[in-house]
PDB file of C-alpha atoms in Angstrom:
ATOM      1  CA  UNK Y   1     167.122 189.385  81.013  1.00 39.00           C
ATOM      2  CA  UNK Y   2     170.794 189.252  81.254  1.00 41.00           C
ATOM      3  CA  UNK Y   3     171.387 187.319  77.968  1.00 38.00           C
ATOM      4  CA  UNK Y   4     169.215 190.451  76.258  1.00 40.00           C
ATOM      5  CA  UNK Y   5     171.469 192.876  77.705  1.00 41.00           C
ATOM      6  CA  UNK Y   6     174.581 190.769  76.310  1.00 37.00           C
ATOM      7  CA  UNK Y   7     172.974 190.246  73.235  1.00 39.00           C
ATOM      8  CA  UNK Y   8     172.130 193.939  72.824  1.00 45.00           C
ATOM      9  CA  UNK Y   9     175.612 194.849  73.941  1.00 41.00           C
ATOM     10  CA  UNK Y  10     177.461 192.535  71.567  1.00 40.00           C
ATOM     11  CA  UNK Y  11     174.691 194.046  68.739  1.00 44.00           C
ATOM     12  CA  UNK Y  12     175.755 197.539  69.736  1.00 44.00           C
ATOM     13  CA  UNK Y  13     180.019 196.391  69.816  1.00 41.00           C
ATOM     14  CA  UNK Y  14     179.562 195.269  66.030  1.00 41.00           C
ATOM     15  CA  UNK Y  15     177.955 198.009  64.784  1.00 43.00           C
ATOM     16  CA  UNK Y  16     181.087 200.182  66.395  1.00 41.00           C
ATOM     17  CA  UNK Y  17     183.280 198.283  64.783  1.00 40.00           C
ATOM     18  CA  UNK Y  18     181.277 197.745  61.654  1.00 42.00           C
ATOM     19  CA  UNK Y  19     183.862 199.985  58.404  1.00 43.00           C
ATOM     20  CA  UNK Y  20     182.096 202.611  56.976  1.00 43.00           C
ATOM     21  CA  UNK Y  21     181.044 202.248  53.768  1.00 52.00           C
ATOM     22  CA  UNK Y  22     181.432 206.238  53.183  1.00 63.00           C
ATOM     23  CA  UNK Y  23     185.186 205.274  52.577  1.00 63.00           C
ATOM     24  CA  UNK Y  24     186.520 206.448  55.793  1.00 90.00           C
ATOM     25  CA  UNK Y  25     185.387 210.048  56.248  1.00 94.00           C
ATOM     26  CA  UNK Y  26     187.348 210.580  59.808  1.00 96.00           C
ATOM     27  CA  UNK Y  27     189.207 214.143  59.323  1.00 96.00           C
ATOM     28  CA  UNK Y  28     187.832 215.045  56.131  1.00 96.00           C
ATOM     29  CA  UNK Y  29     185.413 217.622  55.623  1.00 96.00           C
ATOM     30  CA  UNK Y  30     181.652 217.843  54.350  1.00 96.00           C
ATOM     31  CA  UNK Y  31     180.294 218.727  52.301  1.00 95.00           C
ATOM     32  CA  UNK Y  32     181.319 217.865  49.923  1.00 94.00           C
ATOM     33  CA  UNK Y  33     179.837 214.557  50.532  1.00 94.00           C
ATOM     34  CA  UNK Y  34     181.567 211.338  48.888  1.00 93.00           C
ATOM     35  CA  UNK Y  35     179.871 210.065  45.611  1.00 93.00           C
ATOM     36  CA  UNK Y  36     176.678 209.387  46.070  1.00 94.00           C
ATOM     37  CA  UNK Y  37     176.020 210.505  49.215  1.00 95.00           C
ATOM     38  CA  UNK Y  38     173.866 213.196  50.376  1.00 96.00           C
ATOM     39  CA  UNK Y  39     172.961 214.439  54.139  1.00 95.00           C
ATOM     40  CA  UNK Y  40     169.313 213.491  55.719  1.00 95.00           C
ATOM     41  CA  UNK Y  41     169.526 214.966  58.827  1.00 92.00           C
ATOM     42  CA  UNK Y  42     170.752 215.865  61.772  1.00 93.00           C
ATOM     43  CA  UNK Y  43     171.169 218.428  64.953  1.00 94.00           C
ATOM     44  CA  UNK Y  44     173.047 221.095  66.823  1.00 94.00           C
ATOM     45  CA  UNK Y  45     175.592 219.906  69.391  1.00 96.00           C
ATOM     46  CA  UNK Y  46     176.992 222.578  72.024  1.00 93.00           C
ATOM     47  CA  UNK Y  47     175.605 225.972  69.622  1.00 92.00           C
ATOM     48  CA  UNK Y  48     176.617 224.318  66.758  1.00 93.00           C
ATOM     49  CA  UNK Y  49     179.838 224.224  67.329  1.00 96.00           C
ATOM     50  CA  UNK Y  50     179.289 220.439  66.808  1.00 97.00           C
ATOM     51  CA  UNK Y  51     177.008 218.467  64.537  1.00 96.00           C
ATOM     52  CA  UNK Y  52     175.263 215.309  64.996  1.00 97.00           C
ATOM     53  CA  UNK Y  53     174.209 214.186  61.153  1.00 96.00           C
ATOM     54  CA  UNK Y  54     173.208 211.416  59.016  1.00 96.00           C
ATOM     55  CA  UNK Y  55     174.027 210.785  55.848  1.00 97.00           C
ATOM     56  CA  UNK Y  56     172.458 208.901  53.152  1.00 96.00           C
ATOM     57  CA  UNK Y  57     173.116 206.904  49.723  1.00 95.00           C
ATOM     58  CA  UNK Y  58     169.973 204.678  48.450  1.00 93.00           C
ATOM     59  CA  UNK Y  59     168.937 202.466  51.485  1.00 89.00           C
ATOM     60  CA  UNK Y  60     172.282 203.252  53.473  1.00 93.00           C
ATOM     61  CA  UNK Y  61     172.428 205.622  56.624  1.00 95.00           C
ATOM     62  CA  UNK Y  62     175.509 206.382  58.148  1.00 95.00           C
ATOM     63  CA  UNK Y  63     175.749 208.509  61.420  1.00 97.00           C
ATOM     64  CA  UNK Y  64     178.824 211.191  61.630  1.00 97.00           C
ATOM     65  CA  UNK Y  65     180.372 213.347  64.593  1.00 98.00           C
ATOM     66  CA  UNK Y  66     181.734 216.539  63.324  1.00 98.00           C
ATOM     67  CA  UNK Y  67     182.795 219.589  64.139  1.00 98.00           C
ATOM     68  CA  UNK Y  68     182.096 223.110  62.952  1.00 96.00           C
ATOM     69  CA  UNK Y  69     185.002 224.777  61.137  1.00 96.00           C
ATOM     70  CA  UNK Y  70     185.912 228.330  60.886  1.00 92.00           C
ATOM     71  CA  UNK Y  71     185.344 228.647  56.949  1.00 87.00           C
ATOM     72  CA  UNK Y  72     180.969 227.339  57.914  1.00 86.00           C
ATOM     73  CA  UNK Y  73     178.519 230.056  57.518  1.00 86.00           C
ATOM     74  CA  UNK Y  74     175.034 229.885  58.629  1.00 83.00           C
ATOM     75  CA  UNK Y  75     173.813 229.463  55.197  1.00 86.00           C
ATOM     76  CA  UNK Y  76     177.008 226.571  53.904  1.00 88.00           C
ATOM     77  CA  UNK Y  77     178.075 225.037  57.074  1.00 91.00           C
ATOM     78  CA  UNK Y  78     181.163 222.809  56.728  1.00 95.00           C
ATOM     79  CA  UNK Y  79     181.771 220.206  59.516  1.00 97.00           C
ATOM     80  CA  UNK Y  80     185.578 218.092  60.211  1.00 97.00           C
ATOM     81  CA  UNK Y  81     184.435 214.334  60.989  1.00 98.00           C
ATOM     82  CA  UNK Y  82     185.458 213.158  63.667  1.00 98.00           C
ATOM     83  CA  UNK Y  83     183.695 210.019  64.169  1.00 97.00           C
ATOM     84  CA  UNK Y  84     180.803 208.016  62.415  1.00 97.00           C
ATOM     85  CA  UNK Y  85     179.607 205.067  62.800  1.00 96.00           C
ATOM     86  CA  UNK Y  86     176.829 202.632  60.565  1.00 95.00           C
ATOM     87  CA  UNK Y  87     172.747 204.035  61.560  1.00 94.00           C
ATOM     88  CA  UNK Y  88     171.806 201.271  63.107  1.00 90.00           C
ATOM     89  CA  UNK Y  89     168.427 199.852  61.295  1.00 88.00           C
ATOM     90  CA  UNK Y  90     165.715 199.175  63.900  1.00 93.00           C
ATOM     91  CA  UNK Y  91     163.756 196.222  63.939  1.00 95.00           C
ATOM     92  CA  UNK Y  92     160.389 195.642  63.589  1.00 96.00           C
ATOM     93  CA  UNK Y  93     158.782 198.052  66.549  1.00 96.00           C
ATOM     94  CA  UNK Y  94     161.766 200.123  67.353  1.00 97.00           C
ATOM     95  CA  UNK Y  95     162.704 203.482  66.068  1.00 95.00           C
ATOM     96  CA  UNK Y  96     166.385 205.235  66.371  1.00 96.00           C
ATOM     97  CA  UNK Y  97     165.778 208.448  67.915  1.00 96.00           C
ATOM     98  CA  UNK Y  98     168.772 210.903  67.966  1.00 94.00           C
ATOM     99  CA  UNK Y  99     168.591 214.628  69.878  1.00 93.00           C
ATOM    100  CA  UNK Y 100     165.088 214.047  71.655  1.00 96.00           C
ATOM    101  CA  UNK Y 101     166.390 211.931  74.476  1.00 97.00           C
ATOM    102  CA  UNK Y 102     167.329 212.698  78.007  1.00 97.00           C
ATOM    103  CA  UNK Y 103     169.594 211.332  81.121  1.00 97.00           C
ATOM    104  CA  UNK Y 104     168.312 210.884  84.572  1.00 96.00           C
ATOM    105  CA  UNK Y 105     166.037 213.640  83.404  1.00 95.00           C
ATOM    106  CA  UNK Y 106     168.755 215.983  82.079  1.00 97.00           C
ATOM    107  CA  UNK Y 107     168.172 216.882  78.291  1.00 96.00           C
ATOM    108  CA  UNK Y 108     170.852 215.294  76.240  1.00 96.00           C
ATOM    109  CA  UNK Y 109     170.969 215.877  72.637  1.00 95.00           C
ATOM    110  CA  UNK Y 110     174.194 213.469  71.669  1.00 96.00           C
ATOM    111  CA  UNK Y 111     172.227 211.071  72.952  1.00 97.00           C
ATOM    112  CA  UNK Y 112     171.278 208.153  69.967  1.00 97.00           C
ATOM    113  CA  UNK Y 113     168.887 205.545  71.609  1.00 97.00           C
ATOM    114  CA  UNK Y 114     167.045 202.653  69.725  1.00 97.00           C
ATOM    115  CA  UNK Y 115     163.668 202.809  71.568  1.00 97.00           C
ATOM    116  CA  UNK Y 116     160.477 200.932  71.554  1.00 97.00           C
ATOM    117  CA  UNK Y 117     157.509 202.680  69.742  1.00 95.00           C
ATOM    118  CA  UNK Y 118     154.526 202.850  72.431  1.00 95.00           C
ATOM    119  CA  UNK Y 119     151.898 205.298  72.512  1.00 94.00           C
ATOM    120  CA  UNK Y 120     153.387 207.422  75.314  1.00 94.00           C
ATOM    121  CA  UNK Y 121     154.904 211.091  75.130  1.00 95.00           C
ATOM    122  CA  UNK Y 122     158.130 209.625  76.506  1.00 97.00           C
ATOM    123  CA  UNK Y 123     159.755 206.406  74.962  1.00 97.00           C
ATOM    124  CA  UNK Y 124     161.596 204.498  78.142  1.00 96.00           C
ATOM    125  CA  UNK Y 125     162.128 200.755  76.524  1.00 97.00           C
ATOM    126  CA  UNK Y 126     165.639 201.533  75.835  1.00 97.00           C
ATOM    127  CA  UNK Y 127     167.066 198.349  73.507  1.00 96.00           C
ATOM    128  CA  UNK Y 128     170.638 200.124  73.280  1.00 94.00           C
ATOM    129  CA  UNK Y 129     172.158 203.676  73.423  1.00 97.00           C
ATOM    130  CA  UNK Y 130     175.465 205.820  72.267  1.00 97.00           C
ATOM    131  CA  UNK Y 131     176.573 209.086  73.179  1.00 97.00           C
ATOM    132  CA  UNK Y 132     178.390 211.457  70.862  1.00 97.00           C
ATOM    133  CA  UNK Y 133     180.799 212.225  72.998  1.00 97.00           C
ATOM    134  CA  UNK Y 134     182.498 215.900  71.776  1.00 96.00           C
ATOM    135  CA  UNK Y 135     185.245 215.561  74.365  1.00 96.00           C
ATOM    136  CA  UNK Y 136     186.778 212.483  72.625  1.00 97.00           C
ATOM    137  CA  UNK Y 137     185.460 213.127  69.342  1.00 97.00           C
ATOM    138  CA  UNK Y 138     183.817 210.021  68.940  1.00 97.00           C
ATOM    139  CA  UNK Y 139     180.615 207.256  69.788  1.00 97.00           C
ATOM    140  CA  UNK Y 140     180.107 205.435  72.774  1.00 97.00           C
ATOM    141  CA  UNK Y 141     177.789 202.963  73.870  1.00 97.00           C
ATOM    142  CA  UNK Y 142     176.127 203.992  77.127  1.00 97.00           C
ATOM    143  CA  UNK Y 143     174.260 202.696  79.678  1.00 97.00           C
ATOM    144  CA  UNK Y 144     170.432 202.131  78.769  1.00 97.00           C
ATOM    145  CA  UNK Y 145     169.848 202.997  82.370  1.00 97.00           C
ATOM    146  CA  UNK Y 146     168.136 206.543  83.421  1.00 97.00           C
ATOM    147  CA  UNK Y 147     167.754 206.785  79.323  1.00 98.00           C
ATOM    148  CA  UNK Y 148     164.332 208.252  77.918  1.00 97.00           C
ATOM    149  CA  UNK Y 149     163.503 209.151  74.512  1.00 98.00           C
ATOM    150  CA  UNK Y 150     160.599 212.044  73.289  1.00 96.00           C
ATOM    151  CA  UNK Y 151     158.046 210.701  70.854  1.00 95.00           C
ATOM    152  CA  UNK Y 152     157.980 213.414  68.584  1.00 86.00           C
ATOM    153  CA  UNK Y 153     154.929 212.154  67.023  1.00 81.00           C
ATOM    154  CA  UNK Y 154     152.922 211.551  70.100  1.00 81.00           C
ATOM    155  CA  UNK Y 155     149.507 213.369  70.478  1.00 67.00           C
ATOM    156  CA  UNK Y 156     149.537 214.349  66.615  1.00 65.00           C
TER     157      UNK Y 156
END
């Protein structure tokens, strides 16, 4: 058990330190997007004033931090990176699930977890987890302790 918690530790250290391949976009703003690139999702942080997003180019993911600036309107929002790091591609039976998770039962939607799929409303097989953390302005692997996941899917 403890060499799976080292293992998934060391997993979660690389990816941190892993370059981007969206040519460094700490400080910059989006969109624009860099060449290529082009956003696939994401969610509200703290009433928007901060954004959790992913962007994408072909089979590439790449998660960003950023922060809403003054110039964003509802309908062309425009976000300062602060901090992104590489989507980390779940293996087989695992899904990343990012702003559906919760801490010791407290909703927490900069959590990013990599969870294993089960056919349960609430995902608790925690493999590794990050927080966005607004107050530094950047990722941080957390504790998979007291960390659950919503399957969105579940009951469809």
């Amino acid at each position: 058990m403890i060499r799976m918690h080292t293992s998934a530790l060391a997993f979660s250290l690389v990816l941190l330190a892993s370059p981007s391949s969206a040519d460094n976009l700490i400080g910059k703003t989006i969109p624009p997007y860099p060449s290529g690139w082009q956003e696939e999702g994401g969610a509200c942080l703290l009433n928007c004033n901060y954004s959790l997003g992913v962007l994408i180019k072909a089979q590439q993911r790449l998660l960003y931090l950023g922060k809403n600036l003054p110039q964003s309107t509802a309908s062309d929002p425009r976000w300062q990176v602060l901090d992104t790091m590489p989507y980390p591609e779940p293996p087989e039976g695992y899904e990343l699930v990012y702003s559906a998770c919760e801490h010791q039962g407290t909703p927490d939607p900069s959590l990013i977890a990599l969870v294993k799929i089960a056919d349960n409303e609430w995902l608790d097989q925690v493999r590794f987890a990050y927080k966005a953390n607004i107050n530094k302005g950047r990722f941080e692997t957390i504790s998979t302790q007291g960390v659950r996941c919503q399957n969105i899917g579940w009951g469809l």
